[in-house]
PDB file of C-alpha atoms in Angstrom:
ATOM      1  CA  UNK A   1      77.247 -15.560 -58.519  1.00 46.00           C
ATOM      2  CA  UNK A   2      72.949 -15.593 -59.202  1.00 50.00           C
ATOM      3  CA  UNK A   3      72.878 -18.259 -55.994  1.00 52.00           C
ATOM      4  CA  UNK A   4      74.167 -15.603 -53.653  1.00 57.00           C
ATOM      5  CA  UNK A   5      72.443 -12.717 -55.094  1.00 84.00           C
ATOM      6  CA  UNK A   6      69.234 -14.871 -54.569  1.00 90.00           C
ATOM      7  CA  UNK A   7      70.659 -16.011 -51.209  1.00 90.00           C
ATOM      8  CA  UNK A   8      71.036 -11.982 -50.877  1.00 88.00           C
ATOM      9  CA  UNK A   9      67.671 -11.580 -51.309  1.00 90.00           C
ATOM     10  CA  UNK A  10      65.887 -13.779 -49.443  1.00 94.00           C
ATOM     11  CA  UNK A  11      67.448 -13.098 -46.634  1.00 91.00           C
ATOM     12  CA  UNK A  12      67.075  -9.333 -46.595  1.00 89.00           C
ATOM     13  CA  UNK A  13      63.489 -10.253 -47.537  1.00 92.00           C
ATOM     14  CA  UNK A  14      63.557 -12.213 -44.266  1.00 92.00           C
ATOM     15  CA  UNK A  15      64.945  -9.687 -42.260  1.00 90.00           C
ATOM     16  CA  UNK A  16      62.399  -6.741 -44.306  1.00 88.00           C
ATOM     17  CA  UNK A  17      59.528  -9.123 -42.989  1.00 91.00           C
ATOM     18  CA  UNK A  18      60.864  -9.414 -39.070  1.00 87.00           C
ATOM     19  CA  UNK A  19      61.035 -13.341 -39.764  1.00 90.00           C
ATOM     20  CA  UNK A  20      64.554 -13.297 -38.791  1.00 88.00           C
ATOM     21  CA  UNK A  21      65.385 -14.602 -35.264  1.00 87.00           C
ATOM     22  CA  UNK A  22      68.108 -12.320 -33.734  1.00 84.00           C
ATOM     23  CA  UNK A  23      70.823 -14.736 -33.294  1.00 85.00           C
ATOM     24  CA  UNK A  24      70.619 -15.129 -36.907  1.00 87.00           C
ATOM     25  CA  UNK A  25      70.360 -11.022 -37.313  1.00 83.00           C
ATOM     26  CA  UNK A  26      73.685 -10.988 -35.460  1.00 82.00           C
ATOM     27  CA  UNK A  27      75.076 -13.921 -37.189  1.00 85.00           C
ATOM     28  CA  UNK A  28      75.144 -11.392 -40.326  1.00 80.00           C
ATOM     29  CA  UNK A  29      76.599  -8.393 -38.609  1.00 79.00           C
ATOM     30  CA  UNK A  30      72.733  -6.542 -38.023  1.00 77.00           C
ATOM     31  CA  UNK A  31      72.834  -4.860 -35.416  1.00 76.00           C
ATOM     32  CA  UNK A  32      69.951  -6.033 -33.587  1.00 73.00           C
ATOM     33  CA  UNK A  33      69.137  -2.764 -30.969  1.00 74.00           C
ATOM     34  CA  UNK A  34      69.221  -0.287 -34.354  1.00 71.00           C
ATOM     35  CA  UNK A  35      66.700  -1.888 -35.747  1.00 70.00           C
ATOM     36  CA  UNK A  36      62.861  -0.665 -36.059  1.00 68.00           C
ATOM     37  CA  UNK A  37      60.145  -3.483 -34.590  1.00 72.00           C
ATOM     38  CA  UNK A  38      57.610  -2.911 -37.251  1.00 78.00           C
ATOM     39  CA  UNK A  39      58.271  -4.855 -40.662  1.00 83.00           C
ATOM     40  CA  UNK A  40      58.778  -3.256 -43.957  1.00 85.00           C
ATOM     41  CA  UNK A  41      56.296  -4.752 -46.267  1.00 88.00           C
ATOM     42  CA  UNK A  42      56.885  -3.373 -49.608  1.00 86.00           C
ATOM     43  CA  UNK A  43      60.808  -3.521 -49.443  1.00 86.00           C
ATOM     44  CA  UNK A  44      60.882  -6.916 -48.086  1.00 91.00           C
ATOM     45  CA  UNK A  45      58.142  -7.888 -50.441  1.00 91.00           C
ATOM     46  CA  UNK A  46      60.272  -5.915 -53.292  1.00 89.00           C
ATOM     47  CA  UNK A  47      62.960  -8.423 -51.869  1.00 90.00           C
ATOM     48  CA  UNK A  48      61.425 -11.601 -52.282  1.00 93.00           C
ATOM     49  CA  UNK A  49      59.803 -11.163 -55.553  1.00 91.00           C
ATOM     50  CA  UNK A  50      63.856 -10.111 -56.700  1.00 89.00           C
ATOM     51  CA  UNK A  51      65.416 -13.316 -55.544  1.00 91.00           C
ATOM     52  CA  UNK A  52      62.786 -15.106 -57.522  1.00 92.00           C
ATOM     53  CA  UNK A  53      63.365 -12.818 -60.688  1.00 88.00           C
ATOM     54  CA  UNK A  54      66.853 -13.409 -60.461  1.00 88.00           C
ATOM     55  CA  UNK A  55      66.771 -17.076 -60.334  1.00 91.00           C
ATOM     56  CA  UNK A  56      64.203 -17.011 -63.642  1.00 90.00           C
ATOM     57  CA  UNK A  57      67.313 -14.564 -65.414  1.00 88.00           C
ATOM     58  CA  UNK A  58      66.193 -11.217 -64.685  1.00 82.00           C
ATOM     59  CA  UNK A  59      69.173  -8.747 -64.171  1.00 75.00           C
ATOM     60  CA  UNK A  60      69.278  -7.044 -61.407  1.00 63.00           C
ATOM     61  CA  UNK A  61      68.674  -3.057 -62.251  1.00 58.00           C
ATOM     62  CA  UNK A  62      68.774   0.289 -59.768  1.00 46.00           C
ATOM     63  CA  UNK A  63      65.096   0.528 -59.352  1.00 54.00           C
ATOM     64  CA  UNK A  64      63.685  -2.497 -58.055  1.00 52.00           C
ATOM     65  CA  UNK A  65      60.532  -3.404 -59.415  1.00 66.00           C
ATOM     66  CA  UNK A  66      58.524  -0.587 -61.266  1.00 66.00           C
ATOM     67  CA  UNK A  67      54.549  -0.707 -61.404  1.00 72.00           C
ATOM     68  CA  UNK A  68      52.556   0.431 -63.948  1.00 74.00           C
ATOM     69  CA  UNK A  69      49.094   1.627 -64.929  1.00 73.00           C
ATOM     70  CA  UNK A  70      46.869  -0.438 -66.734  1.00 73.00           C
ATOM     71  CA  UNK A  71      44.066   0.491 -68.615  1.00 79.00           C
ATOM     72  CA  UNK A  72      41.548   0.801 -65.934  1.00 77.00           C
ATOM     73  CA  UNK A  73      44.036   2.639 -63.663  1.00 74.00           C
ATOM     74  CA  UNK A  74      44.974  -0.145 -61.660  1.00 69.00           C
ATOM     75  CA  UNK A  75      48.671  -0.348 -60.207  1.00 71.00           C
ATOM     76  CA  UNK A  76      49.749  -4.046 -62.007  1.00 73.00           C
ATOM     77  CA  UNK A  77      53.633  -5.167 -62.322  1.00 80.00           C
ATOM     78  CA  UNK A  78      54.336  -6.611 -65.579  1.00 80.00           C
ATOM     79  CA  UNK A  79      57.754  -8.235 -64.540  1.00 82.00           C
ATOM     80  CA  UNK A  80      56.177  -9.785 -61.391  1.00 86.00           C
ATOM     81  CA  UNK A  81      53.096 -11.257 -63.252  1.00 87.00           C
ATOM     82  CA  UNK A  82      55.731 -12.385 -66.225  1.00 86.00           C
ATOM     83  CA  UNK A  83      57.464 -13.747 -63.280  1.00 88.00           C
ATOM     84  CA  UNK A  84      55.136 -15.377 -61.693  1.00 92.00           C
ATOM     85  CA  UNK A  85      53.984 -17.414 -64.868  1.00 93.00           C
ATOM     86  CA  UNK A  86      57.297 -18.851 -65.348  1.00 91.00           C
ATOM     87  CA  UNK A  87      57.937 -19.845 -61.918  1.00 93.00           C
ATOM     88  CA  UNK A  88      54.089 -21.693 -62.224  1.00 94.00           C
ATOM     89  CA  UNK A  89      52.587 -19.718 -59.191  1.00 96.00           C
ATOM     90  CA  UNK A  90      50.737 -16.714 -61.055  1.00 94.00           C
ATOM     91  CA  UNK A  91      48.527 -16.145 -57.731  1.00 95.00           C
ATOM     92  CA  UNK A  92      52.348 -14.222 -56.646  1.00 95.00           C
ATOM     93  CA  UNK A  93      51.762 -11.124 -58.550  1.00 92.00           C
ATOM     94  CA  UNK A  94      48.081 -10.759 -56.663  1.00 92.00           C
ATOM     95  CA  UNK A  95      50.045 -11.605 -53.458  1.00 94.00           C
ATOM     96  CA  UNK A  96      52.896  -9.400 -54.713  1.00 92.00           C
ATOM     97  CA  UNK A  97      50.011  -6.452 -55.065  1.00 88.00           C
ATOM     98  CA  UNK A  98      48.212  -7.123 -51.990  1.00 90.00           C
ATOM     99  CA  UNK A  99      51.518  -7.168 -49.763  1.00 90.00           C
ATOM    100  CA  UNK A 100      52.275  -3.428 -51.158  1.00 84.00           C
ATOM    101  CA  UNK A 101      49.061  -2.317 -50.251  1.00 80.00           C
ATOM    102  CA  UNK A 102      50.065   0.548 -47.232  1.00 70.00           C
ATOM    103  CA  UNK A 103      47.885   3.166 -46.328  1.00 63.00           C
ATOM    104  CA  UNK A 104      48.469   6.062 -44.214  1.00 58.00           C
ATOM    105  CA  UNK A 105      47.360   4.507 -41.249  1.00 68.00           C
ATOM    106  CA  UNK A 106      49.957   1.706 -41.615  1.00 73.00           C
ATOM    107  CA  UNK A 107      49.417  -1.879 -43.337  1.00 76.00           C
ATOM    108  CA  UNK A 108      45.946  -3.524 -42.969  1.00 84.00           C
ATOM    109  CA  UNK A 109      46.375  -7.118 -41.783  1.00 86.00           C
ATOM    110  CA  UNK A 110      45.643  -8.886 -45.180  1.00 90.00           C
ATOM    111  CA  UNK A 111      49.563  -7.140 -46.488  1.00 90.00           C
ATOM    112  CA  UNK A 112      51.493  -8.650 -43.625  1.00 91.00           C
ATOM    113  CA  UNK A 113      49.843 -12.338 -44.355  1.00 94.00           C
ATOM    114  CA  UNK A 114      50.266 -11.952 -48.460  1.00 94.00           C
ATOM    115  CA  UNK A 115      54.352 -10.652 -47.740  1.00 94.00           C
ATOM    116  CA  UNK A 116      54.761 -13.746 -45.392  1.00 95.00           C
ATOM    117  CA  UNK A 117      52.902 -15.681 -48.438  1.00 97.00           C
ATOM    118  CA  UNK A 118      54.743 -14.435 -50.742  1.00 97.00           C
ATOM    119  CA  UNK A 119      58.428 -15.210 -49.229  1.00 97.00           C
ATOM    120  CA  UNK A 120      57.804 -18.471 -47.866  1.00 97.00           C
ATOM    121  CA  UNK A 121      56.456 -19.216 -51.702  1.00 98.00           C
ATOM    122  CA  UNK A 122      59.689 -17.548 -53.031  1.00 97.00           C
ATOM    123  CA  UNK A 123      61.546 -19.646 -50.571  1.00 96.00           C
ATOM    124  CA  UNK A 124      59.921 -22.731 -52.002  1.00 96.00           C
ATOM    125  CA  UNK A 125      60.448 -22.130 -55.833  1.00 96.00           C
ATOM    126  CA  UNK A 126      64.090 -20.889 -55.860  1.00 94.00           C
ATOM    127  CA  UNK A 127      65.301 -24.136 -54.549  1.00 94.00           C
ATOM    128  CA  UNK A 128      63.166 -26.225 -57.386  1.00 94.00           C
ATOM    129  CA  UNK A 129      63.596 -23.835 -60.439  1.00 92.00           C
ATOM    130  CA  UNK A 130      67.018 -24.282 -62.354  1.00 90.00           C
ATOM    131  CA  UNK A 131      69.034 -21.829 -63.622  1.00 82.00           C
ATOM    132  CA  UNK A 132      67.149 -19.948 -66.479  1.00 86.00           C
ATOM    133  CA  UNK A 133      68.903 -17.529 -69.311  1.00 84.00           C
ATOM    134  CA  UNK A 134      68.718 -14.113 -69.255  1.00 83.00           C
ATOM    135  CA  UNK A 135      65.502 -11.951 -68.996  1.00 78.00           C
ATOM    136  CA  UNK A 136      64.290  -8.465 -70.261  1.00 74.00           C
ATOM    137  CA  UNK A 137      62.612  -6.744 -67.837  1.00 70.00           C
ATOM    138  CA  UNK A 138      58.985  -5.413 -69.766  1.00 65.00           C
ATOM    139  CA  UNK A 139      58.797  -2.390 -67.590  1.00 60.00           C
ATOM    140  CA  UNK A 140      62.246  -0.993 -68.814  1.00 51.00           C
ATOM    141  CA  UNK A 141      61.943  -2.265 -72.775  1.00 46.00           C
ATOM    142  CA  UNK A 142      58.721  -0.541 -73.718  1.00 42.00           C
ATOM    143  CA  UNK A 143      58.775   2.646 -75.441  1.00 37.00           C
TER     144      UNK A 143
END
């Protein structure tokens, strides 16, 4: 069951990111025409980072992927930077960060190159990590 929620993941991540060709959209039932042009950065970034998470033991919960302030005010992601530790690629929680970065005049350049980054780096360590026993997630077990 975790390979195809991973498998899940990744390739709504792929499809989030417009790295999905459209023979391969329509090989999944998406309907290709209904579809918006412009990629979704922080879902399919939410995405990736969730296939990894489940493949290190994290279960999967309603609200993917809560951020927190730390003590400077900074947005950080506890579960994505415990995350990236164990999968030995910590530089995916700053890639994780920058690829959520939106502003109101859409996504600068640098959050489309760390959300490609960061999936084709997903894409890489799911197939090498084994299966891992069950995670806590930080964000929802502190008081």
């Amino acid at each position: 069951m975790t390979e195809v929620t991973v498998e899940w993941y990744l390739r709504r991540a792929k499809f989030m990111l417009n790295l999905m060709p459209e023979d391969e959209m329509e090989d999944y039932g998406i309907d290709v025409k209904r579809i918006g042009k412009e990629p979704e950065l922080d879902r399919g970034s939410d995405f990736a980072m969730l296939a990894l998470m489940t493949k290190l033991g994290y279960q999967t919960v309603p609200e993917p992927l809560l951020g927190t302030f730390d003590k400077d005010g900074w947005l950080v992601y506890p579960d994505v930077e415990e995350a990236a530790r164990l999968a030995g690629d910590p530089e995916l929680h700053e890639l994780f960060v920058t690829a959520k970065k939106t502003t109101l005049w859409g996504d600068p350049p640098e959050a489309y190159e760390a959300a490609v980054e960061l999936y084709c780096r997903i894409q890489d360590l799911v197939e090498e990590i084994p299966p891992q026993p069950r995670r806590e997630w930080k964000v929802f077990s502190t008081p």
